[in-house]
Amino acid sequence: MYLYSLTLQRPTGIVCAINGNFSGGKTQEIVVARGKVLDLLRPDDNGRIQTLLSVEIFGAIRSLAQFRLTGAQKDYIVVGSDSGRIVILEYNKEKNVFDKIHQETFGKSGCRRIVPGQYLAIDPKGRAVMIGACEKQKLVYVLNRDTAARLTISSPLEAHKSHTLVYSICGVDCGFENPIFAAIELDYSEADQDSTGQAATEAQKHLTFYELDLGLNHVSRKWSEQVDNGANLLVTVPGGGDGPSGVLVCAENFVIYKNQGHPDVRAVIPRRADLPAERGVLIVSAAMHKLKSMFFFLLQTEYGDVFKVTLEHDGDRVSELKIKYFDTIPVTSSMCVLKSGFLFAASEFGNHALYQFKAIGDDADVEASSATLMETDEGFQPVFFQPRRLKNLVRIDQVESLMPITDMKVANLFEEETPQIFTLCGRGPRSSLRILRTGLAVSEMAVSKLPGVPSAVWTVKKNVNDEFDAYIVVSFTNATLVLSIGETVEEVSDSGFLDTTPSLAVSLIGDDSLMQVHPNGIRHIREDGRINEWRTPGKRTIAKVGSNRLQVVIALSGGELIYFEVDVTGQLMEVEKHEMSGDVACLDIAAVPEGRQRSRFLAVGSFDKTIRILSLDPDDCMQILSVQSVSSAPESLLFLENGVLFRTVVDMVTGQLSDSRSRFLGLRAPKLFPILVRGKRAMLCLSSRPWLGYIHQGHFLLTPLSYETLEYAASFSSDQCVEGVVAVAGEALRIFTIERLGETFNETVIPLRYTPRKFVMQPKRKLLVMIESDQGAFTAEEREAARKECFEAAGAGENGNGNVDQMENGGEDEDKDDPLSDEHYGYPKAESEKWVSCIRVLDPRTGNTTCLLELQENEAAFSICTVNFHDKEYGTLLAVGTAKGLQFWPKKSLTAGFIHIYRFVEDGRSLELLHKTQVEGVPLALCQFQGRLLAGIGSVLRLYDLGKRRLLRKCENKLFPNAIVSIHAYRDRIYVGDMQESFHYCKYRRDENQLYIFADDCVPRWLTASYHIDFDTMAGADKFGNIYFVRLPQDVSDEIEEDPTGGRIKWEQGKLNGAPNKVEEIVQFHVGDVVTCLQKASLIPGGGESILYGTVMGSVGALHAFTSRDDVDFFSHLEMHMRQDHPPLCGRDHMAYRSAYFPVKDVIDGDLCEQFPTLPMDLQRKIADELDRTPGEILKKLEEVRNKII
Amino acid sequence: MQASDRFNINSQLEHLQAKYVGTGHADLNRFEWAVNIQRDSYASYVGHYPILAYFAIAENESIGRERYSFMQIEEKDSCITSMTLSRFCLCFVVVLTA
């Protein structure tokens, strides 16, 4: 079995983000690392985030930094990854690519202890970069310019210190003196010698300054001082003329200003009042913003509160450090403050957001300050604050993020043309069920009813130089309606259009006149209102029309083509006639090329199943240039920059047709319309659903739109809607725009309460049942009570208590009754042994929860399945595995585990508890098996039957190594997934009532997801980001099945402390992301099935099995050439990456192959030559295989 | 083999040992071995963001806190072997159900 791996949805989570002027000029861009993908984002004029470029780098990005050489206008990007190399990238605006400027190797690849890549620090003046590892190694590279002003990089200078852990590094701003880097370090050499742990508790973190002596080209330890042991993050403080220099050390509960020869200035980080006393407050992300006259820091805590930190300083002496509560936004992995007054917040889970600054928190009241720091016997006195609604920030855009996907199922519950992907995403109060549909999202601007069923619609400008359209013309079967576009859309009658006849085409012709083609003639409306009519000869009517701005071709019924051109005076002149052999099915003229008089090509589709390209040149007018036959009569034709739906490329010189591609779009004959997308011509295909064909980052994409079936469409441009589409469907006129180009899926979001864990489907009732649970949170009632108390306290504070009053100063205009949304502020933290959990029945169509059972008394649900027991008394039941009082730390313990059995009532919309059965461990896996229930409880696999008051034990097997996390059953085989030890194949012998393990895997795999493929094959994913398939060898499988007594299995000796037989690994692939769910499904109607997976970083991918050996050969060679000629951007070797933990086996990386179109043309040709093909054929092949998957 | 050669090999080993942190030697005791395994694993977790996120979901903590505690624990834990293993498994119990 050979598989083609393709990422359908790139990772949506963000590891880190930086901002700068990467394209040069004034605009600020954001570079985000999404694990294995590097993206360049830019907020557009409307404040919406647009993705300019997205590159898969086949490696793990761990850190990013930007720097600018002195006096330069452009920022460079430094990437720290797992490649053992430092890579400096430059964004090339013209080609829209990242250019690799430098790549320096310093160590082994992989995320290792002592190989740098984890941390990056930049000298604020852009003279040097430090790249550090978690332990020991730090390297400094000097950056400079050569005589041609190109960036140069030196050989590395070592700043290693052995037996040292590094927590954070940053550059110190010291103007143009020697560059200094600061690091939080911890020396563990003594702790290692002492196994009692005494030395370990005494170990002390130090802040160390490393100075790079530019003259001596040498790095030395300049200064080292003890620092708070909770220190975890360093932030550069502006220096030189702009500030006092030095660093901010963020530690648990404190922010400390430190500099060489300067006393510490320390302030406590304010705590939320409801935070348990034993929990600290940790800063998880930081941003510095520097203006001409001042600078400030935004620090975000792990609970989402953002604090503004300012320094009172006189020269380089800092007198006070002030911390002011700024706002609360969901916890971020990185924050970027843009010069244009935006804050980009890259959330660690859930949607990212772009905020605009309304204020910068300039009020004098601050929560904590170094001046008011109180030290008591127990340590420093904490400061409390109450989170409030956003005051300084306002959210203006969101970027969808699926991170993390915890479970996923594909089904066509809504009976649409293609199946929907149901994913459980997010964490805690920000979790959601997202229904993904293939296609682009559409936002509807207007829908209006028309007096009848329209047959066609056009938009037309009055003048070629107009920015916006003037009229919408709608044709009915016996009339034409003209609507003028202004502030509102209104019917007009003075437009000059003939309204008593249907129209065939309406367009702008020449520079400023309008043309209406109706069945009996052509009406040419001049700008001054004069009207010229051309009538068809005899009783013949016009059947089809093709036109561009200067040329018109009409086809009369019977098959005669008449060709008109606009002459210099703006008159429409008949030029040529041509008799075709039969009726014309469709025709189109290519747009007039820039600077030309006319387009040379006319395409005519006939009912004899051919497409002809005719010349329109005066010297060989109406000569047939080429002919292509198609499988059925063409319905619609459209010239695009490069092709049509039955996509064929017309050679610009000879008019020859080549490179044709076809794609099934739907059940109805498609109609094609030209529209504008981002200023470029694109095509809209209307079949049983609308499709958009457009060019995105070098790829031609044909993507369905998530919208209703449309009859006819035209592009639309007005004041309110610059690039829209107007379409008719049924009796309505619809105006919509297309959003977020380049996306594969669009999503419908249904919010949930807690972190969703698993769900099951009830396909017949079209309902989902899911379990959600969260550790360390209060139950709904407790939260409600606490909130009430908190608001009461706040109310009391305003009446007298001065201390609280001060804190609430800013909030007086707030509506006190309106509670703070949990989604925004997170649930209050509880002790870690507290759990909340719920079982939910949800109707995905309406998004309504029909039943929600909140589990009581510290119980949390971990597994779910539907089960039909032998006695059909109850029909389908729901089994839920729960644990009560589960604790992981310091030692795993639980009060009890339970299996709940629920009955569906009210047609499945509600649940009723039948009984619950106590078990000794956490039931992590449940599965129906031959009318009974299989449960994996810890390391025990047990079979239960339904009793009146509880489940009845039938048989069990205790021989599993660690803990059972998945169970699949097929016939009498049971496939058990162990937490650490991969799959175990078991057999149930009914006559003996025993469970045997007859085969297992020889590789320890920490399973995170599993799926049953066929009788002998299982697919699994492990926590290191690998997907693998194992298969029981055919002979072993036959032997087991042929053994009638089962005696052999029973008495056979195990091998290597395991089962007697071993499964074989048949497929192995490193995805580079933790896969949490696997599913076999087909995403296109009538297409083959592929394995779909969802990951923690919020990406969705597919593995598709090749059906022919030729394809395997072709793609493995293409992959090989791509590996050789196009090594990954960040320096990781592609083969090594895909084989990071186990050698890749029988999987071809489609993501690498799909980078083929981004190669320079000569390289494309070179690779194509070696494969004995043309680049066009390779592109076609790539498109074909993609179309088989999605 | 001559005595000087053996000395040479030994000193080379020592050099390599110092250069590549985490490589074992003949006199490695159980504690050191466990510490090394632990540091290797934690460094790998800190480096692989998806794994870190996976733990964060399991423990319902922020990713930043998770990273901090993975770096921090190396100094806090005295009886590393048992503690570490329990932590590994336990995280997985939760996460696997996530």
XYZ file of N, CA and C in Angstrom, chain A residues 616-764:
447
model
N -9.939 35.912 -35.057
C -10.677 37.136 -35.336
C -9.781 38.176 -36.001
N -8.586 37.770 -36.387
C -7.678 38.699 -37.044
C -8.253 39.097 -38.403
N -8.029 40.333 -38.813
C -8.599 40.730 -40.107
C -8.095 39.862 -41.255
N -6.833 39.405 -41.205
C -6.301 38.688 -42.356
C -6.733 37.224 -42.411
N -7.061 36.621 -41.288
C -7.555 35.241 -41.413
C -8.830 35.087 -40.594
N -9.723 36.064 -40.791
C -10.898 36.126 -39.943
C -11.759 34.885 -40.100
N -12.168 34.351 -38.964
C -13.057 33.197 -38.880
C -12.406 31.907 -39.387
N -11.099 31.902 -39.444
C -10.412 30.642 -39.740
C -10.365 29.805 -38.475
N -10.529 28.505 -38.645
C -10.460 27.633 -37.473
C -8.995 27.372 -37.142
N -8.611 27.711 -35.953
C -7.207 27.529 -35.557
C -6.982 26.152 -34.959
N -7.922 25.704 -34.153
C -7.764 24.357 -33.620
C -9.111 23.842 -33.155
N -9.150 22.554 -32.977
C -10.400 21.892 -32.605
C -10.094 20.942 -31.465
N -10.970 20.916 -30.508
C -10.823 19.916 -29.460
C -12.161 19.219 -29.296
N -12.134 17.917 -29.229
C -13.415 17.252 -29.018
C -13.555 16.922 -27.538
N -14.764 17.002 -27.081
C -15.044 16.745 -25.667
C -16.078 15.637 -25.570
N -16.307 15.168 -24.343
C -17.129 13.970 -24.224
C -18.616 14.251 -24.383
N -19.043 15.477 -24.183
C -20.443 15.791 -24.441
C -20.525 17.243 -24.882
N -21.683 17.646 -25.319
C -21.797 19.002 -25.849
C -21.434 20.015 -24.774
N -20.528 20.940 -25.064
C -20.145 21.919 -24.046
C -21.319 22.832 -23.727
N -21.433 23.190 -22.503
C -22.561 23.983 -22.053
C -22.168 25.453 -21.953
N -20.940 25.678 -21.554
C -20.542 27.040 -21.280
C -19.043 27.160 -21.485
N -18.608 28.278 -21.943
C -17.201 28.467 -22.257
C -16.716 29.769 -21.644
N -15.505 29.806 -21.254
C -14.992 31.056 -20.718
C -13.487 31.110 -20.911
N -13.046 32.226 -21.438
C -11.602 32.431 -21.494
C -11.145 32.962 -20.157
N -10.132 32.369 -19.671
C -9.575 32.870 -18.433
C -8.147 33.222 -18.778
N -7.432 33.720 -17.826
C -6.027 33.952 -18.131
C -5.393 32.639 -18.556
N -5.762 31.566 -17.899
C -5.267 30.293 -18.403
C -6.296 29.179 -18.330
N -7.437 29.381 -18.903
C -8.233 28.184 -19.083
C -9.695 28.238 -18.749
N -10.318 27.151 -18.960
C -11.741 26.998 -18.668
C -11.938 25.812 -17.749
N -13.180 25.599 -17.429
C -13.521 24.527 -16.512
C -13.108 23.178 -17.052
N -13.571 22.925 -18.294
C -12.912 21.845 -18.972
C -11.659 22.562 -19.371
N -10.716 22.655 -18.464
C -9.681 23.669 -18.556
C -8.732 23.359 -19.672
N -8.607 24.264 -20.598
C -7.719 24.042 -21.714
C -6.908 25.300 -21.896
N -5.646 25.140 -22.094
C -4.817 26.309 -22.291
C -4.722 26.608 -23.770
N -4.979 27.861 -24.122
C -4.873 28.266 -25.517
C -3.532 28.956 -25.694
N -2.764 28.433 -26.599
C -1.457 29.031 -26.838
C -1.641 30.439 -27.391
N -0.940 31.389 -26.811
C -1.182 32.789 -27.167
C -0.755 33.092 -28.600
N 0.100 32.308 -29.166
C 0.578 32.620 -30.512
C -0.159 31.794 -31.554
N -0.177 30.524 -31.369
C -0.729 29.686 -32.429
C -2.202 29.407 -32.233
N -2.703 29.609 -31.048
C -4.106 29.302 -30.814
C -4.353 27.818 -30.636
N -3.297 27.058 -30.471
C -3.486 25.628 -30.262
C -4.003 25.364 -28.849
N -4.823 24.361 -28.755
C -5.355 23.988 -27.441
C -4.450 22.932 -26.827
N -4.172 23.095 -25.565
C -3.338 22.079 -24.920
C -3.688 22.026 -23.446
N -3.143 21.055 -22.760
C -3.206 20.979 -21.310
C -4.645 21.042 -20.796
N -5.475 20.143 -21.299
C -6.863 20.219 -20.856
C -7.047 19.421 -19.571
N -7.877 19.924 -18.701
C -8.158 19.256 -17.436
C -9.645 19.286 -17.190
N -10.159 18.277 -16.604
C -11.583 18.300 -16.333
C -11.843 17.985 -14.877
N -12.983 18.431 -14.432
C -13.326 18.192 -13.042
C -14.834 18.111 -12.931
N -15.291 17.173 -12.174
C -16.723 17.026 -11.952
C -17.170 18.055 -10.923
N -18.173 18.841 -11.304
C -18.581 19.929 -10.411
C -19.919 19.694 -9.744
N -20.767 18.953 -10.370
C -22.082 18.771 -9.777
C -22.998 18.126 -10.777
N -24.249 18.045 -10.380
C -25.195 17.286 -11.190
C -25.734 18.095 -12.354
N -25.676 19.397 -12.264
C -26.225 20.209 -13.348
C -25.126 20.682 -14.270
N -25.520 20.927 -15.513
C -24.537 21.433 -16.456
C -24.000 22.766 -15.955
N -22.692 22.912 -15.889
C -22.155 24.149 -15.302
C -22.238 25.332 -16.258
N -22.417 26.497 -15.689
C -22.324 27.738 -16.455
C -21.158 28.529 -15.904
N -20.453 29.201 -16.797
C -19.244 29.899 -16.363
C -19.400 31.400 -16.484
N -18.901 32.106 -15.512
C -18.979 33.558 -15.522
C -17.649 34.135 -15.099
N -17.232 35.187 -15.773
C -15.993 35.834 -15.321
C -16.305 36.748 -14.153
N -15.497 36.717 -13.128
C -15.634 37.705 -12.064
C -14.249 38.161 -11.653
N -14.223 39.160 -10.823
C -12.944 39.683 -10.361
C -12.698 39.217 -8.933
N -11.504 38.717 -8.699
C -11.119 38.331 -7.350
C -9.765 38.957 -7.080
N -9.700 39.808 -6.089
C -8.480 40.556 -5.783
C -7.915 41.190 -7.046
N -8.807 41.761 -7.832
C -8.379 42.488 -9.013
C -7.981 41.618 -10.178
N -8.054 40.314 -10.019
C -7.679 39.440 -11.129
C -8.917 38.731 -11.642
N -8.854 38.370 -12.925
C -9.995 37.685 -13.501
C -10.051 36.262 -12.972
N -11.192 35.871 -12.523
C -11.376 34.511 -12.040
C -12.671 33.994 -12.608
N -12.956 32.738 -12.401
C -14.205 32.245 -12.964
C -15.103 31.685 -11.885
N -16.370 31.901 -12.118
C -17.372 31.362 -11.229
C -18.119 30.307 -12.029
N -18.217 29.109 -11.522
C -18.915 28.036 -12.229
C -20.158 27.709 -11.429
N -21.287 27.751 -12.072
C -22.518 27.441 -11.367
C -23.031 26.093 -11.835
N -22.987 25.152 -10.937
C -23.583 23.853 -11.213
C -24.594 23.639 -10.090
N -24.714 22.410 -9.604
C -25.630 22.241 -8.473
C -25.094 22.970 -7.246
N -23.843 23.365 -7.258
C -23.402 24.375 -6.303
C -22.371 25.260 -6.976
N -22.183 26.450 -6.469
C -21.235 27.353 -7.134
C -19.777 27.003 -6.827
N -18.916 27.191 -7.788
C -17.480 26.973 -7.606
C -16.741 28.227 -8.041
N -15.600 28.420 -7.447
C -14.765 29.554 -7.840
C -13.411 29.023 -8.288
N -13.014 29.415 -9.485
C -11.678 29.050 -9.967
C -10.809 30.283 -9.960
N -9.713 30.259 -9.234
C -8.882 31.454 -9.130
C -7.443 31.053 -8.861
N -6.591 32.009 -8.980
C -5.168 31.738 -8.770
C -4.777 32.236 -7.390
N -4.227 31.369 -6.587
C -3.840 31.756 -5.237
C -2.422 31.290 -4.989
N -1.552 32.237 -4.719
C -0.138 31.948 -4.454
C 0.433 30.955 -5.468
N 0.142 31.253 -6.744
C 0.746 30.446 -7.791
C -0.007 29.189 -8.156
N -1.000 28.819 -7.359
C -1.767 27.616 -7.667
C -3.110 28.010 -8.250
N -3.558 27.247 -9.260
C -4.928 27.435 -9.702
C -5.811 26.589 -8.798
N -6.743 27.207 -8.142
C -7.616 26.473 -7.233
C -9.047 26.541 -7.736
N -9.718 25.425 -7.703
C -11.131 25.389 -8.035
C -11.840 24.900 -6.782
N -12.526 25.811 -6.129
C -13.063 25.514 -4.802
C -14.552 25.788 -4.785
N -15.318 24.935 -4.169
C -16.745 25.229 -4.066
C -17.003 26.389 -3.113
N -18.084 27.085 -3.337
C -18.507 28.128 -2.402
C -19.599 27.540 -1.529
N -19.589 27.881 -0.284
C -20.641 27.378 0.592
C -21.848 28.293 0.460
N -22.629 28.045 -0.573
C -23.760 28.916 -0.847
C -24.789 28.111 -1.607
N -25.951 28.731 -1.795
C -27.029 28.009 -2.455
C -26.752 27.828 -3.943
N -27.570 27.007 -4.539
C -27.490 26.832 -5.989
C -27.886 28.137 -6.664
N -27.073 28.546 -7.620
C -27.334 29.814 -8.297
C -27.602 29.550 -9.769
N -28.379 30.456 -10.384
C -28.735 30.302 -11.791
C -27.789 31.058 -12.704
N -27.476 32.247 -12.306
C -26.736 33.145 -13.181
C -26.011 34.148 -12.290
N -24.864 34.580 -12.698
C -24.120 35.474 -11.810
C -23.307 36.481 -12.607
N -22.964 37.552 -11.968
C -22.091 38.553 -12.579
C -21.294 39.207 -11.463
N -20.143 39.749 -11.811
C -19.383 40.426 -10.765
C -20.068 41.745 -10.434
N -19.821 42.244 -9.273
C -20.549 43.398 -8.784
C -19.581 44.269 -8.002
N -19.638 45.548 -8.284
C -18.743 46.439 -7.572
C -19.477 47.728 -7.258
N -19.532 48.073 -6.008
C -20.157 49.335 -5.634
C -19.390 49.924 -4.464
N -19.907 51.013 -4.015
C -19.265 51.724 -2.918
C -19.105 50.840 -1.684
N -20.187 50.153 -1.349
C -20.176 49.353 -0.110
C -19.457 48.028 -0.298
N -19.438 47.569 -1.524
C -18.953 46.216 -1.749
C -18.068 46.256 -2.980
N -16.787 46.255 -2.763
C -15.885 46.529 -3.867
C -15.780 45.338 -4.815
N -15.678 44.161 -4.237
C -15.546 42.978 -5.085
C -16.607 41.966 -4.701
N -17.774 42.108 -5.291
C -18.837 41.192 -4.935
C -19.332 40.430 -6.145
N -20.355 39.668 -5.901
C -20.987 38.910 -6.961
C -22.480 39.149 -6.831
N -23.139 39.419 -7.954
C -24.590 39.477 -7.925
C -25.082 38.251 -8.678
N -26.065 37.590 -8.106
C -26.510 36.338 -8.702
C -28.007 36.213 -8.563
N -28.581 35.403 -9.415
C -30.007 35.123 -9.276
C -30.181 33.644 -8.975
N -31.156 33.392 -8.127
C -31.496 32.016 -7.776
C -32.952 32.044 -7.366
N -33.743 31.227 -7.983
C -35.165 31.239 -7.689
C -35.747 32.606 -8.050
N -36.443 33.200 -7.142
C -37.042 34.508 -7.420
C -36.232 35.639 -6.807
N -35.059 35.334 -6.317
C -34.332 36.341 -5.551
C -33.069 36.799 -6.273
N -32.725 38.014 -5.976
C -31.462 38.581 -6.437
C -30.548 38.613 -5.215
N -29.373 38.061 -5.362
C -28.492 37.967 -4.203
C -27.167 38.649 -4.488
N -26.698 39.378 -3.509
C -25.386 40.011 -3.637
C -24.513 39.462 -2.512
N -23.349 38.955 -2.848
C -22.471 38.420 -1.804
C -21.010 38.665 -2.143
N -20.188 38.523 -1.164
C -18.743 38.618 -1.387
C -18.102 37.318 -0.926
N -16.905 37.095 -1.410
C -16.199 35.863 -1.086
C -15.053 36.209 -0.147
N -14.990 35.469 0.940
C -14.017 35.823 1.973
C -12.873 34.828 2.041
N -11.798 35.269 2.631
C -10.682 34.399 2.992
C -10.321 33.415 1.887
N -9.851 33.973 0.802
C -9.442 33.134 -0.309
C -8.299 32.234 0.119
N -8.224 31.093 -0.502
C -7.130 30.183 -0.195
C -7.484 29.172 0.870
N -8.594 29.355 1.547
C -8.991 28.387 2.565
C -9.630 27.179 1.886
N -9.470 26.032 2.513
C -10.107 24.836 1.973
C -11.478 24.649 2.592
N -11.582 24.997 3.859
C -12.816 24.725 4.577
C -13.425 26.021 5.073
N -14.720 26.011 5.221
C -15.324 27.086 6.000
C -16.051 26.440 7.147
N -16.204 27.163 8.209
C -16.669 26.510 9.418
C -17.878 27.173 10.037
N -18.679 26.339 10.673
C -19.796 26.803 11.478
C -19.415 26.474 12.910
N -19.509 27.444 13.791
C -19.010 27.251 15.148
C -20.178 27.154 16.119
N -20.157 26.131 16.951
C -21.148 25.995 18.019
C -20.378 25.943 19.335
N -20.542 26.929 20.200
C -19.726 26.958 21.421
C -20.103 25.835 22.386
N -19.114 25.385 23.142
C -19.314 24.355 24.154
C -18.872 24.905 25.503
N -19.047 24.110 26.539
C -18.790 24.622 27.879
C -17.391 24.299 28.394
N -16.992 23.021 28.283
C -15.670 22.606 28.769
C -14.885 21.976 27.627
N -13.621 21.639 27.915
C -12.791 21.013 26.890
C -13.471 19.743 26.383
N -13.818 19.709 25.129
C -14.490 18.507 24.631
C -13.484 17.370 24.505
N -13.914 16.172 24.817
C -12.992 15.034 24.782
C -13.292 14.097 23.624
N -14.517 13.631 23.580
C -14.890 12.681 22.536
C -16.348 12.903 22.192
N -16.750 12.403 21.052
C -18.176 12.422 20.763
C -18.568 11.231 19.914
N -19.830 10.911 19.967
C -20.358 9.858 19.100
C -21.527 10.443 18.318
N -21.808 9.804 17.216
C -22.869 10.289 16.352
C -24.045 9.338 16.415
N -25.201 9.900 16.248
C -26.370 9.066 16.027
C -26.864 9.406 14.639
N -26.373 8.690 13.654
C -26.627 9.114 12.272
C -28.106 9.159 11.933
N -28.885 8.259 12.509
C -30.300 8.236 12.135
C -31.028 9.447 12.690
